[in-house]
Short mmCIF file of C-alpha atoms in Angstrom, two decimals:
data_model
loop_
_atom_site.label_atom_id
_atom_site.label_comp_id
_atom_site.label_asym_id
_atom_site.label_seq_id
_atom_site.Cartn_x
_atom_site.Cartn_y
_atom_site.Cartn_z
CA MET A 1 57.59 87.08 164.98
CA ALA A 2 56.28 87.96 161.52
CA LEU A 3 53.00 86.44 160.45
CA THR A 4 53.06 84.45 157.22
CA PRO A 5 50.25 82.89 155.20
CA ARG A 6 51.44 79.45 156.34
CA LYS A 7 51.24 80.41 160.04
CA LEU A 8 47.82 82.02 159.56
CA ASN A 9 46.49 78.95 157.74
CA ALA A 10 47.71 76.68 160.55
CA TYR A 11 46.02 79.02 163.03
CA THR A 12 42.79 78.78 161.02
CA MET A 13 42.95 74.99 161.00
CA TYR A 14 43.29 74.75 164.79
CA LYS A 15 41.37 77.78 166.08
CA LEU A 16 38.75 78.35 163.33
CA PRO A 17 38.03 74.87 161.98
CA SER A 18 34.74 75.78 160.29
CA ALA A 19 36.53 78.47 158.25
CA TYR A 20 39.31 76.02 157.40
CA LEU A 21 36.86 73.31 156.31
CA CYS A 22 35.03 75.82 154.11
CA GLY A 23 38.32 76.59 152.33
CA VAL A 24 39.28 79.97 153.79
CA ARG A 25 43.04 80.43 153.17
CA THR A 26 45.42 83.35 153.63
CA LYS A 27 47.35 84.02 150.41
CA HIS A 28 49.36 87.14 151.23
CA ILE A 29 50.10 89.46 154.15
CA ASP A 30 52.48 92.41 154.38
CA GLU A 31 52.66 95.80 156.13
CA ASN A 32 49.75 97.28 154.21
CA GLN A 33 47.43 94.52 153.08
CA CYS A 34 46.16 91.00 153.57
CA THR A 35 44.58 88.73 150.95
CA VAL A 36 42.39 85.79 151.94
CA ALA A 37 40.80 83.53 149.34
CA VAL A 38 38.04 80.95 149.32
CA ARG A 39 36.81 78.77 146.46
CA TYR A 40 33.14 78.00 145.81
CA LYS A 41 32.51 74.31 146.46
CA TRP A 42 29.95 71.90 147.84
CA ILE A 43 30.61 72.60 151.53
CA ASN A 44 30.17 76.39 151.26
CA LYS A 45 27.37 76.71 148.74
CA ASN A 46 23.86 78.05 149.19
CA PRO A 47 20.66 76.92 147.39
CA PHE A 48 21.14 79.70 144.80
CA LYS A 49 24.29 78.15 143.28
CA SER A 50 26.71 80.60 144.82
CA MET A 51 28.85 80.90 147.94
CA PHE A 52 26.99 81.28 151.24
CA TRP A 53 27.24 84.85 152.53
CA ALA A 54 28.64 83.73 155.91
CA VAL A 55 31.60 81.99 154.25
CA GLN A 56 32.38 85.21 152.40
CA GLY A 57 32.11 87.00 155.74
CA MET A 58 34.59 84.60 157.38
CA ALA A 59 37.16 85.23 154.66
CA ALA A 60 36.56 88.99 154.67
CA GLU A 61 36.77 89.27 158.45
CA PHE A 62 39.93 87.19 158.54
CA SER A 63 41.61 89.51 156.02
CA THR A 64 40.98 92.46 158.36
CA GLY A 65 41.65 90.55 161.59
CA ALA A 66 44.92 88.99 160.41
CA LEU A 67 46.23 92.42 159.49
CA MET A 68 45.17 93.75 162.91
CA ILE A 69 46.82 90.78 164.71
CA SER A 70 50.03 91.36 162.76
CA LYS A 71 50.14 95.05 163.66
CA ILE A 72 49.37 94.40 167.33
CA GLY A 73 52.19 91.85 167.42
CA GLN A 74 54.61 94.39 165.96
CA SER A 75 53.62 96.95 168.60
CA GLU A 76 54.85 94.65 171.39
CA LYS A 77 52.00 95.90 173.58
CA ARG A 78 49.20 93.86 175.10
CA ILE A 79 46.18 95.01 173.10
CA SER A 80 42.74 93.42 172.95
CA MET A 81 40.69 93.52 169.76
CA LEU A 82 37.03 92.87 168.98
CA VAL A 83 34.65 93.32 166.06
CA ILE A 84 31.80 95.51 167.30
CA SER A 85 29.85 96.06 164.08
CA ASN A 86 29.80 95.04 160.43
CA LYS A 87 28.09 95.85 157.14
CA ALA A 88 28.11 93.97 153.86
CA THR A 89 27.05 94.57 150.28
CA PHE A 90 26.65 91.83 147.68
CA THR A 91 26.84 92.82 144.02
CA LYS A 92 27.28 89.55 142.09
CA LYS A 93 26.96 85.80 142.68
CA ALA A 94 30.12 84.45 144.28
CA THR A 95 31.30 81.44 142.28
CA GLY A 96 34.80 80.22 141.55
CA LYS A 97 37.71 81.58 143.57
CA ILE A 98 36.93 84.74 145.55
CA SER A 99 39.79 86.83 146.95
CA PHE A 100 39.19 89.28 149.79
CA VAL A 101 41.70 92.10 150.14
CA CYS A 102 42.05 94.50 153.05
CA GLN A 103 44.45 97.41 152.50
CA ASP A 104 44.13 99.21 155.85
CA GLY A 105 47.61 98.62 157.29
CA LYS A 106 48.49 102.31 157.61
CA ALA A 107 45.17 103.10 159.31
CA ILE A 108 45.85 100.34 161.86
CA ASP A 109 49.29 101.82 162.61
CA ALA A 110 47.70 105.20 163.38
CA LEU A 111 44.97 103.55 165.48
CA ILE A 112 47.45 101.60 167.61
CA ASP A 113 49.63 104.68 168.11
CA LYS A 114 46.60 106.67 169.30
CA ALA A 115 45.47 103.87 171.65
CA ILE A 116 48.95 103.66 173.18
CA GLU A 117 49.26 107.45 173.47
CA THR A 118 45.84 108.06 175.05
CA GLY A 119 45.37 104.80 176.94
CA GLU A 120 41.75 104.82 175.72
CA GLY A 121 39.91 102.36 173.53
CA GLN A 122 39.81 103.19 169.84
CA THR A 123 37.68 102.05 166.91
CA LEU A 124 38.36 101.73 163.18
CA TRP A 125 36.21 100.74 160.23
CA MET A 126 38.15 98.37 157.97
CA GLN A 127 37.09 97.25 154.51
CA SER A 128 37.61 93.98 152.67
CA VAL A 129 36.63 93.75 149.01
CA GLY A 130 35.90 90.36 147.46
CA THR A 131 36.57 89.86 143.75
CA ASN A 132 36.23 86.84 141.49
CA GLN A 133 38.87 85.49 139.08
CA ASP A 134 37.81 88.06 136.47
CA GLY A 135 38.42 90.95 138.88
CA VAL A 136 34.70 91.65 139.30
CA VAL A 137 33.65 92.77 142.80
CA VAL A 138 31.17 90.26 144.27
CA SER A 139 30.94 91.62 147.82
CA THR A 140 32.28 94.32 150.09
CA PHE A 141 32.48 93.90 153.85
CA ASN A 142 33.13 96.62 156.41
CA PHE A 143 34.07 95.69 159.97
CA GLU A 144 34.30 98.08 162.90
CA TRP A 145 37.17 96.93 165.09
CA SER A 146 37.70 98.09 168.65
CA ILE A 147 41.09 97.93 170.33
CA LYS A 148 42.24 98.71 173.85
CA VAL A 149 45.66 98.62 175.45
CA LYS A 150 45.64 96.22 178.41
CA ARG A 151 47.15 97.48 181.67
#
């Protein structure tokens, strides 16, 4: 079953309600990338008149995680996944609509192939870059994902 933005947004509403209430929405997903957007509004603001860093993190993580979930589903193997580390850099106030894009689909394919081949856990750093409506980078998140084929 192919993942679509509609299915991912329904998943967010039921399984990640705080992300859904803050406005995190999947806009696009394909073989190579996933785009998740969130708009600055009252419920996700901080005292500095910008989007709270954790809301940006939810959107960024979901762009990497949705891509990973999609690739695991395509593999037809039982594979567990977990974020084991993350790093973030903030370069501009996040106001307006912020879009987070992860373009690591090919790296995930190689990771899953290696995990299946070796039977050992594998890790991968994935990046999600957040830009505003003007195309200016506001934040960059890096997540280290761990996967393992279940026996």
